[in-house]
Short mmCIF file of C-alpha atoms and ligand atoms in Angstrom, two decimals:
data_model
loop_
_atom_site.label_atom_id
_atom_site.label_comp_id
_atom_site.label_asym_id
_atom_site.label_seq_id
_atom_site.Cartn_x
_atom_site.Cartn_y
_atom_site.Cartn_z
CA UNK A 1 -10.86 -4.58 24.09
CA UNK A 2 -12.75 -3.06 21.23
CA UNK A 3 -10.43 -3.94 18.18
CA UNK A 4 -10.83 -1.19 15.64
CA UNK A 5 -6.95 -1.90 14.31
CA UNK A 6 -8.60 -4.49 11.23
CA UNK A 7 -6.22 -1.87 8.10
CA UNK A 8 -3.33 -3.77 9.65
CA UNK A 9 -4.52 -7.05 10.14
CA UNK A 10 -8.51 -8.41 10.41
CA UNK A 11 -9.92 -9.74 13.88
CA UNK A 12 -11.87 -11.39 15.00
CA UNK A 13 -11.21 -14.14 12.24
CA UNK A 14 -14.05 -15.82 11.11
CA UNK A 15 -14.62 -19.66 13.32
CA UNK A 16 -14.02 -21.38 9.63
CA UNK A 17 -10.25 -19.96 8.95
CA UNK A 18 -9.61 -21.04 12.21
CA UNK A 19 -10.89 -24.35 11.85
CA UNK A 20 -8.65 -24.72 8.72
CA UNK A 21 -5.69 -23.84 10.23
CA UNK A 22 -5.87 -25.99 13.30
CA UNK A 23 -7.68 -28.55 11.13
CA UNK A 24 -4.09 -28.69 8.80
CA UNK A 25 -1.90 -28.66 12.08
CA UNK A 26 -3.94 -31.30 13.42
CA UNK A 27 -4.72 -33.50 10.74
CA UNK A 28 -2.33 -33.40 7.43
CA UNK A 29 0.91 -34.86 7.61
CA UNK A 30 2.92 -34.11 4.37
CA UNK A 31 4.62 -31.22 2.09
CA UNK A 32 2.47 -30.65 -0.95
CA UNK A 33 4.57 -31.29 -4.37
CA UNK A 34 7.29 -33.08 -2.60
CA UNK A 35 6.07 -36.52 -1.99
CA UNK A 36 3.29 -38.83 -3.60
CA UNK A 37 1.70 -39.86 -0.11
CA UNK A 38 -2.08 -38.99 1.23
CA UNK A 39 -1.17 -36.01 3.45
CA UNK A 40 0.53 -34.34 0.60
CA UNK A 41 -1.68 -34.77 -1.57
CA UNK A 42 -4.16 -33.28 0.38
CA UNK A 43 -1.61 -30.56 1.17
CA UNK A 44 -1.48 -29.82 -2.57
CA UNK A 45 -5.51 -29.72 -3.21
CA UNK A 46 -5.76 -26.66 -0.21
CA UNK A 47 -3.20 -24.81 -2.59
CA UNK A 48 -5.13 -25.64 -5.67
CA UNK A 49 -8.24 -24.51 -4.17
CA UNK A 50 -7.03 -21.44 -2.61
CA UNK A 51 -5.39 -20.25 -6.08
CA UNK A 52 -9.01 -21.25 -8.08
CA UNK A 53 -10.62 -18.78 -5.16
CA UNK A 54 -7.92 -16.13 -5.46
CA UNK A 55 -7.93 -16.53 -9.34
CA UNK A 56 -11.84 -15.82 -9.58
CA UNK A 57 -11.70 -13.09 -7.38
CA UNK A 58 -9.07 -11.44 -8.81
CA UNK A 59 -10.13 -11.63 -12.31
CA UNK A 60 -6.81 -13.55 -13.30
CA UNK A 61 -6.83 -16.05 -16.66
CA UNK A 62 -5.48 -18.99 -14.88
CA UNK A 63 -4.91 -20.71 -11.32
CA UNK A 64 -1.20 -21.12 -11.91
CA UNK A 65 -0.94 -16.77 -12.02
CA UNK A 66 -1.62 -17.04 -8.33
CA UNK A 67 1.57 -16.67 -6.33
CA UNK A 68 1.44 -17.39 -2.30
CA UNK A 69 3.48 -14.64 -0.52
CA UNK A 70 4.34 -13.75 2.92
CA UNK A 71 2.04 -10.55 3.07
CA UNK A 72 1.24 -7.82 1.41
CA UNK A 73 4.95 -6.21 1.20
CA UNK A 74 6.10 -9.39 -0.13
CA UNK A 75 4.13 -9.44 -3.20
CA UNK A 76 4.84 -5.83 -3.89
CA UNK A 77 8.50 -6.25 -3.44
CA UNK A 78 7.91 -9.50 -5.97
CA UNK A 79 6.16 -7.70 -8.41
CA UNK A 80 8.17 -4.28 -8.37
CA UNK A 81 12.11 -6.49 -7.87
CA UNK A 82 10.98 -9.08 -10.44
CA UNK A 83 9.91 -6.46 -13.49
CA UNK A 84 11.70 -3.45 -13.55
CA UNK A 85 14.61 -2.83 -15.72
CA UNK A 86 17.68 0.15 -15.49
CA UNK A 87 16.64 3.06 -16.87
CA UNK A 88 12.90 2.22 -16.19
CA UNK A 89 10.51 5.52 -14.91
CA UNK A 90 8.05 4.47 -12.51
CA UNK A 91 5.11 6.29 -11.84
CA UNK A 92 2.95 6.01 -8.35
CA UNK A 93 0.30 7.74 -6.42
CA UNK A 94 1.03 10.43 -3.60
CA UNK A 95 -0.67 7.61 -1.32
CA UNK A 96 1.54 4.62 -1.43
CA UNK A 97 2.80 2.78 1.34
CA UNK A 98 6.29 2.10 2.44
CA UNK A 99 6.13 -1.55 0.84
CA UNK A 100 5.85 -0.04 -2.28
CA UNK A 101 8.27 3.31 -1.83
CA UNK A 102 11.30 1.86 -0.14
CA UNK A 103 12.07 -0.89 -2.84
CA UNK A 104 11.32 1.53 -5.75
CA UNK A 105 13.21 4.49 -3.98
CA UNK A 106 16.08 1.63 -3.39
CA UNK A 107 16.17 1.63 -7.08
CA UNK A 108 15.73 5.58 -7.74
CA UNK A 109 18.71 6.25 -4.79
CA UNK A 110 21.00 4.04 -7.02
CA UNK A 111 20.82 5.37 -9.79
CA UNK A 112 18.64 2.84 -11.43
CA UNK A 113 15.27 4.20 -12.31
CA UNK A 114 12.98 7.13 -11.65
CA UNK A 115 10.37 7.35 -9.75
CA UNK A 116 7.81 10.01 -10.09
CA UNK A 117 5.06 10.77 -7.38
CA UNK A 118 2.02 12.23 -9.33
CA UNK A 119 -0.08 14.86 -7.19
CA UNK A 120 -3.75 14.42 -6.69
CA UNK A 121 -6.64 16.39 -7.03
CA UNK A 122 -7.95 19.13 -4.00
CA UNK A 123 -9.87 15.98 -2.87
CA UNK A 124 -7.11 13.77 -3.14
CA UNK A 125 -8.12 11.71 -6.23
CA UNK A 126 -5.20 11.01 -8.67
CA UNK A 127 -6.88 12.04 -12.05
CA UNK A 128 -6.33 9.74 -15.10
CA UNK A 129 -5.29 13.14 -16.98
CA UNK A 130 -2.36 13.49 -14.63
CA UNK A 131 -1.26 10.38 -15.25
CA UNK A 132 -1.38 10.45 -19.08
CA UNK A 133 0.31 13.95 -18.54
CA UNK A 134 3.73 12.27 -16.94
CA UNK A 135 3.89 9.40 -18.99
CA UNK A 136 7.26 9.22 -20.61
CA UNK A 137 9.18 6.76 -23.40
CA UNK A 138 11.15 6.12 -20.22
CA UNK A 139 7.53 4.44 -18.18
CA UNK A 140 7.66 1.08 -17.33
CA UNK A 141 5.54 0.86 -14.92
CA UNK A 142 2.43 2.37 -12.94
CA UNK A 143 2.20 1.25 -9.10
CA UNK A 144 -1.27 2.30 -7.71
CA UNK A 145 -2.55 2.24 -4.08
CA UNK A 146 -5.74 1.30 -4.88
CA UNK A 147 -7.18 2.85 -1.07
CA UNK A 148 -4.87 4.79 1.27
CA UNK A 149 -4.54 3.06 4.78
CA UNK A 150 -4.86 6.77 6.40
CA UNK A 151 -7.31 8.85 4.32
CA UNK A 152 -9.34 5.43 2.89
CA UNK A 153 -10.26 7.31 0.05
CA UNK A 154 -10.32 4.98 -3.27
CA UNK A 155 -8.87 5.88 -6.14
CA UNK A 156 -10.60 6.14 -9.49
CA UNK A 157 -8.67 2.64 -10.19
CA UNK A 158 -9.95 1.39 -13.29
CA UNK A 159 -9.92 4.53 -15.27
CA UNK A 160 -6.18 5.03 -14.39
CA UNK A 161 -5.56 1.39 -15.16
CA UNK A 162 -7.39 2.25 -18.84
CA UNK A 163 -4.83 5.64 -19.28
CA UNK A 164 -1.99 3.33 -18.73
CA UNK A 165 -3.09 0.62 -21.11
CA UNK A 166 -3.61 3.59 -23.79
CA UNK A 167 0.81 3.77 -23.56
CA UNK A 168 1.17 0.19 -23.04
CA UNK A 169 2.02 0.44 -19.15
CA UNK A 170 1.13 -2.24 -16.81
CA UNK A 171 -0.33 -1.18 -13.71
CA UNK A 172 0.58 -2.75 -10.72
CA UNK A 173 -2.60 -2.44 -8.07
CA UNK A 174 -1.86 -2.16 -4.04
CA UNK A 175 -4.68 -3.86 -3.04
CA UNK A 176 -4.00 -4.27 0.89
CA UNK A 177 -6.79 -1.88 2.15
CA UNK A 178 -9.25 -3.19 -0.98
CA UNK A 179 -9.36 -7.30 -0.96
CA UNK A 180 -11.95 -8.57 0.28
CA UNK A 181 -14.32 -5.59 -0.12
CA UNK A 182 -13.85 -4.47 -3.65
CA UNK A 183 -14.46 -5.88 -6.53
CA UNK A 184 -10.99 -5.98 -7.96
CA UNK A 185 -11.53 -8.12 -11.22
CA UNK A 186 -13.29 -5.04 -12.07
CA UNK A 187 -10.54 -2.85 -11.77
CA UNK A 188 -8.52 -4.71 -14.71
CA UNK A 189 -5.14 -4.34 -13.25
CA UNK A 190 -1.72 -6.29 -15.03
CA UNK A 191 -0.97 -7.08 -11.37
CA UNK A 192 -2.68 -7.27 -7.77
CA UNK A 193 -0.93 -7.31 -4.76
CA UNK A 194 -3.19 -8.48 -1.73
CA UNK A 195 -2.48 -9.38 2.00
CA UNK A 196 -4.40 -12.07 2.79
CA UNK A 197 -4.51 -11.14 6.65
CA UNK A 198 -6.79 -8.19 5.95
CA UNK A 199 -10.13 -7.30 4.66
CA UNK A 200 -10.06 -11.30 3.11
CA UNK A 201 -10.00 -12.58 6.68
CA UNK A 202 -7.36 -14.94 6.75
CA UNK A 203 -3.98 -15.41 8.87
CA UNK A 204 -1.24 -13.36 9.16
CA UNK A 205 1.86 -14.24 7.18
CA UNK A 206 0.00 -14.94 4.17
CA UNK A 207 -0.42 -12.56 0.83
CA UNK A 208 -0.99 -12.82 -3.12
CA UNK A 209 0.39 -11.80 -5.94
CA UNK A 210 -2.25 -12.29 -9.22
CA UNK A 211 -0.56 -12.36 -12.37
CA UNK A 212 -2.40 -10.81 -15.85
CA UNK A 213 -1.76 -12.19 -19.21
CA UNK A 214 1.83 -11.35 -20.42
CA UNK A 215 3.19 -10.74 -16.68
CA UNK A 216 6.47 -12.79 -15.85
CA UNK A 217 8.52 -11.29 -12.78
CA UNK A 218 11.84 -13.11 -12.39
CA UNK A 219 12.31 -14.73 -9.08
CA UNK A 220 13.45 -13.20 -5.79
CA UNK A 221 14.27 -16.81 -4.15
CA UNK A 222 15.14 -19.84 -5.90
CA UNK A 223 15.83 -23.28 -4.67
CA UNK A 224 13.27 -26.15 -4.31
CA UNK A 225 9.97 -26.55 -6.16
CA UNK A 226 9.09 -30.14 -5.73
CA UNK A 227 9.27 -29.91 -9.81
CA UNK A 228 11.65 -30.65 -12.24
CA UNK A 229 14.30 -31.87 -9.86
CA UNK A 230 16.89 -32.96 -12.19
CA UNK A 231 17.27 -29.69 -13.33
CA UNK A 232 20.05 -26.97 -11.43
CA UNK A 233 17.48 -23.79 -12.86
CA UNK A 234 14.54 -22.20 -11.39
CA UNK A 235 11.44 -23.87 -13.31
CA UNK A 236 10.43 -20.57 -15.76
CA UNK A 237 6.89 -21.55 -15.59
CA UNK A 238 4.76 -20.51 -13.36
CA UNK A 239 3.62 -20.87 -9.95
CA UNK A 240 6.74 -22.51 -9.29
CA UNK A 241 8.74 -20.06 -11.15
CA UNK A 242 8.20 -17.93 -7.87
CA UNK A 243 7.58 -20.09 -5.17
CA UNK A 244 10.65 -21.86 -3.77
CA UNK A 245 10.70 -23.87 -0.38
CA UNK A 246 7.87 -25.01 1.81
CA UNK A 247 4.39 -23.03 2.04
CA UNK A 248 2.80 -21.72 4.93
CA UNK A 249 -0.06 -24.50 4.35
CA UNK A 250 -1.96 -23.51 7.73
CA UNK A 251 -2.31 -19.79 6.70
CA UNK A 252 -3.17 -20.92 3.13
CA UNK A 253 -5.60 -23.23 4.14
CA UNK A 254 -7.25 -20.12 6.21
CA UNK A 255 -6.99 -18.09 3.64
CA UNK A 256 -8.53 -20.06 1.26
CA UNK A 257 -11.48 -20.22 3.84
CA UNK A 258 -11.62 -16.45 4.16
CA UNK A 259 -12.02 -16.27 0.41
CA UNK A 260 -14.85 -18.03 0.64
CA UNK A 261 -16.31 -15.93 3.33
CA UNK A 262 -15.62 -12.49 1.67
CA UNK A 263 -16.91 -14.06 -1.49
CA UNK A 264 -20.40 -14.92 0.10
CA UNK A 265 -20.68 -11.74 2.02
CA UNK A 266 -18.79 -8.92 0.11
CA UNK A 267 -21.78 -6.62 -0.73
CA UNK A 268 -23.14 -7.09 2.59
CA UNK A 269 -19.87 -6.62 4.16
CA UNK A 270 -18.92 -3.72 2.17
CA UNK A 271 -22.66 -1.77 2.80
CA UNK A 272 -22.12 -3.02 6.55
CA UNK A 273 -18.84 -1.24 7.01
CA UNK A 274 -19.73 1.98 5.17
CA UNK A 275 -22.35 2.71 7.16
CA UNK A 276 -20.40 2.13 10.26
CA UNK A 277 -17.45 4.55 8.70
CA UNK A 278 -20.07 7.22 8.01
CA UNK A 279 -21.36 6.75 11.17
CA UNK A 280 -18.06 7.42 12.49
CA UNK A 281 -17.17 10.48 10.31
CA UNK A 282 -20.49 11.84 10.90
CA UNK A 283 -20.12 11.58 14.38
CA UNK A 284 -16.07 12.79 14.46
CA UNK A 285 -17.19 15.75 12.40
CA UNK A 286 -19.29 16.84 15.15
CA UNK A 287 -16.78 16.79 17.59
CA UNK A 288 -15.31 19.93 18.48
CA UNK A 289 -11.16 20.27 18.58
CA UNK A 290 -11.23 17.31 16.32
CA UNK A 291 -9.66 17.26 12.68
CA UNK A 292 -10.05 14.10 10.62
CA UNK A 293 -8.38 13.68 6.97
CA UNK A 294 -11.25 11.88 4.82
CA UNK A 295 -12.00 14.85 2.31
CA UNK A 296 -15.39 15.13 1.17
CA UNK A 297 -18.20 12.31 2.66
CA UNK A 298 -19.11 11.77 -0.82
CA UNK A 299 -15.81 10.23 -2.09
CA UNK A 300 -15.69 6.28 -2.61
CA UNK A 301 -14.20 4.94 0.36
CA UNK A 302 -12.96 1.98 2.87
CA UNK A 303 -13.30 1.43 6.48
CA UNK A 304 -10.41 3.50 7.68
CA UNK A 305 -10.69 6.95 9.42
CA UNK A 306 -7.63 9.21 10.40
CA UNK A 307 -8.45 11.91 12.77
CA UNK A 308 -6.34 14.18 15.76
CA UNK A 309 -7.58 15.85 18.73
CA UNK A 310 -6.38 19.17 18.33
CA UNK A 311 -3.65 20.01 20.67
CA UNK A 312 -2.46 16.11 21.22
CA UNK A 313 0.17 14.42 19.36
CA UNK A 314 -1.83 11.18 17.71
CA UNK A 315 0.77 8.63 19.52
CA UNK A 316 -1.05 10.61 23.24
CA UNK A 317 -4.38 10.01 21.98
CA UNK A 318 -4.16 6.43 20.53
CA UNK A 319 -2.18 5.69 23.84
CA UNK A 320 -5.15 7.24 25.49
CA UNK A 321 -7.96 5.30 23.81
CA UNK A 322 -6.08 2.12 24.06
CA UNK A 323 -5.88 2.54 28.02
CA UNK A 324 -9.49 2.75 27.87
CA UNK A 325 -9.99 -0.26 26.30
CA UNK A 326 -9.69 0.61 22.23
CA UNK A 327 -7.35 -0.59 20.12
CA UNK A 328 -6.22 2.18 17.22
CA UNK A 329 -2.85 3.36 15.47
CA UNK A 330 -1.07 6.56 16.02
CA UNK A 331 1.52 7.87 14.09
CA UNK A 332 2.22 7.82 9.98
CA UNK A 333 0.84 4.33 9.05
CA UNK A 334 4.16 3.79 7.04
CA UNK A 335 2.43 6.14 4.53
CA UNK A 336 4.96 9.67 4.76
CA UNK A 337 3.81 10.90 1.58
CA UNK A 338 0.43 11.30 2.39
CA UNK A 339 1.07 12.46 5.64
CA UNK A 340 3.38 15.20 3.62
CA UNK A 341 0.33 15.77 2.01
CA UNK A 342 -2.53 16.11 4.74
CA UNK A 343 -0.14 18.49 6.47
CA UNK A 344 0.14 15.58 9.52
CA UNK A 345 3.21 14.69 11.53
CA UNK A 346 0.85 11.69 12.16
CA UNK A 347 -2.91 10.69 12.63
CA UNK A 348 -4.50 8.21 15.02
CA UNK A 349 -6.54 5.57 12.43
CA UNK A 350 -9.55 3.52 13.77
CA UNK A 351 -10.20 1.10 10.98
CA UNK A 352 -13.28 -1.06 10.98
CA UNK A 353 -14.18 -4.86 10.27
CA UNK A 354 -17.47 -6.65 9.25
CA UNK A 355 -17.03 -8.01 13.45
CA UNK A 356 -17.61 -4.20 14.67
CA UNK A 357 -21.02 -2.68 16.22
CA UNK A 358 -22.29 0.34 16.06
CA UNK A 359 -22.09 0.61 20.10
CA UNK A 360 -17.61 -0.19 19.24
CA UNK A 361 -18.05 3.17 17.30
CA UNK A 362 -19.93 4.86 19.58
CA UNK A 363 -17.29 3.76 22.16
CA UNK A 364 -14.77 5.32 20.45
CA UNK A 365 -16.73 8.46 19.40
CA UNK A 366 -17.63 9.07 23.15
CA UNK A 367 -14.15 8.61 24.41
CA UNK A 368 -12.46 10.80 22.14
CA UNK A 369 -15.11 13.66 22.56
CA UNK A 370 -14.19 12.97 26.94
CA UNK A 371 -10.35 12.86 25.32
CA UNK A 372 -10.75 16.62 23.40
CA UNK A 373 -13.06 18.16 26.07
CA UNK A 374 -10.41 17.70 28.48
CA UNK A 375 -7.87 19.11 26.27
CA UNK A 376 -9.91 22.03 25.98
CA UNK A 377 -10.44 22.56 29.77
C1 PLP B 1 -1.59 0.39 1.45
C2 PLP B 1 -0.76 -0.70 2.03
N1 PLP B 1 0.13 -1.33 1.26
C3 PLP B 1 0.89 -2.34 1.72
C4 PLP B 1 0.77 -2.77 3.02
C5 PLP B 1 1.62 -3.90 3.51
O1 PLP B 1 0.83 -5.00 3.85
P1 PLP B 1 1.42 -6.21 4.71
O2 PLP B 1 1.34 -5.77 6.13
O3 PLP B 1 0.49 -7.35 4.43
O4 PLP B 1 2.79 -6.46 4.26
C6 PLP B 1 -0.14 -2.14 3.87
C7 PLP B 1 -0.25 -2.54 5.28
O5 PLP B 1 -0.89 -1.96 6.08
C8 PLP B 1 -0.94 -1.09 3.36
O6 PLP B 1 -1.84 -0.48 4.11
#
């Protein structure tokens, strides 16, 4: 099977996050925070460790802003649930994911707050003069999709995090098609939501949620801490404010090695898997009866290519490539709005990892020019 599937989840992982996970099944016996004893202690310093990575990377002030999450919808849902008031405006990108739409258009449905989808350029950048354009008294909030999972175009994220800042208006970043590959400390964003599954490497069923200064979401779940255990409240400071009940300490122990080895090889990574995606593009462009949705070559972008054979609904060709061996995703990527957008009922997406060849893309290039040919014939 050539996996080219890594925008939902990474793989291969790299031999070290596996060897932390099994190491912590294998080897530590204990709950960090809620007992004294070896194993939980050594529980506690893989958390500590895995924030200080996190922390660096994302540019946040202090280890204790790091809050371990289920995924990447998790720490959306924390960030978005845990800050917004009634009467709040919030305004987003035409890219944004599900994880981010259905919990603010919960909201918006009920009456509670607005939400306002800004358009994007002809290329399908979101222009900081837009944004300053629809700010209102009324905006709470900015939620950003830092790279869509179907066009992987990146958005011009630090300039738009600057217009909001100008009003006062944190921006929250969706970074689940970025970490790992970007630099996102650079980006300056109030808050960063990140699987931990994807481009960082790590296991599935882990994600963050780094915290700037002055950012304080109440709680979604309360109940246990391990801290202040006389008290019948939710601790108010942080992490603990927002972590209740055991960790996943296997995933986080992975994930702290997958820090680590995005950390060490990000620029080579990132140059590695450009060149592959341009390599695919390149080649997809020169396929005839195919249409892909990247806009221009030139525009900053991630591993992630959406494309159709003309003719084929994208669920027949991904079911097609995957018979033959490749593993890609059909269909609308839980991202309608920039479906809406492209024009697409759906796309089939081959996204790339720092594990995939240049023969895996030639693969797939080869069987979906056999794929269209026959279409055409
Ligand atoms: C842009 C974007 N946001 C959020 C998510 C949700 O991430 P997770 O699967 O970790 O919950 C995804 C997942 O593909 C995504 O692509």
């Amino acid at each position: 099977m050539i996996y080219l599937d890594n925008a939902a989840t990474s793989f291969p992982k790299p031999p070290e996050v596996i060897r932390a996970v099994k190491g912590v099944m294998e080897k530590i016996g204990g709950n960090p925070g809620r007992a004294g004893h070896a194993g939980a202690l050594a529980g506690g310093r893989i958390l500590e460790a895995c924030r200080e990575a996190a922390a660096a990377y994302a540019g946040v002030s202090a280890p204790e802003r790091v809050i371990f999450c289920l995924n990447c919808t998790d720490a959306l849902n924390m960030a978005i649930r845990g800050t917004l008031h009634a009467g709040d405006e919030v305004l987003v990108s035409h890219a944004e994911h599900n994880a981010v739409m259905r919990p603010l258009m919960g909201y918006h449905d009920a009456g509670k707050i607005n939400v306002r989808i800004l358009p994007p350029d002809e290329r399908g950048l979101l222009s900081p003069a837009t944004v300053r354009a629809a700010v209102t008294p009324q905006t709470a909030l900015m939620v950003l999709c830092h790279a869509s999972n179907v066009t992987g175009i990146i958005q011009p994220a630090r300039e738009i995090t600057r217009t909001c800042h100008e009003f006062g208006i944190p921006l929250l970043l969706d970074a689940a098609q970025t970490a790992g590959t970007e630099d996102l400390a650079a980006v300056g964003a109030d808050m960063i939501a990140m699987p931990g599954h994807k481009g960082l490497m790590g296991p599935m069923g882990t994600g963050l949620l780094c915290l700037g200064e002055g950012m304080l979401p109440r709680p979604l779940r309360e109940g246990g801490t391990g801290s202040a255990s006389d008290s019948l409240r939710q601790p108010s400071l942080l992490p603990d404010r927002l972590e209740s009940g055991t960790h996943n300490l296997p995933g986080i122990a992975g994930l702290l090695q997958g820090l680590k080895f995005t950390g060490w090889h990000r620029a080579a990574m990132t140059e590695y898997e450009q060149a592959l995606t341009l390599r695919l593009l390149r080649g997809l462009r020169r396929i005839p009866g195919v249409d892909d949705y990247s806009g221009p070559s030139d525009l900053p972008r991630t591993a992630v290519v959406s494309f159709n054979v003309r003719g084929l609904d994208s669920g027949e060709t991904a079911d097609e490539l995957n018979r033959r061996g490749i593993a890609v995703r059909g269909g609308l990527h839980c991202a309608p709005s920039i479906h809406a957008w492209l024009g697409t009922s759906g796309a089939v997406r081959a996204s790339l990892g720092p594990y995939n060849t240049e023969q895996d893309v030639d693969a797939l290039l080869n069987a979906v020019e056999d794929i269209s040919k026959s279409r055409r014939t």
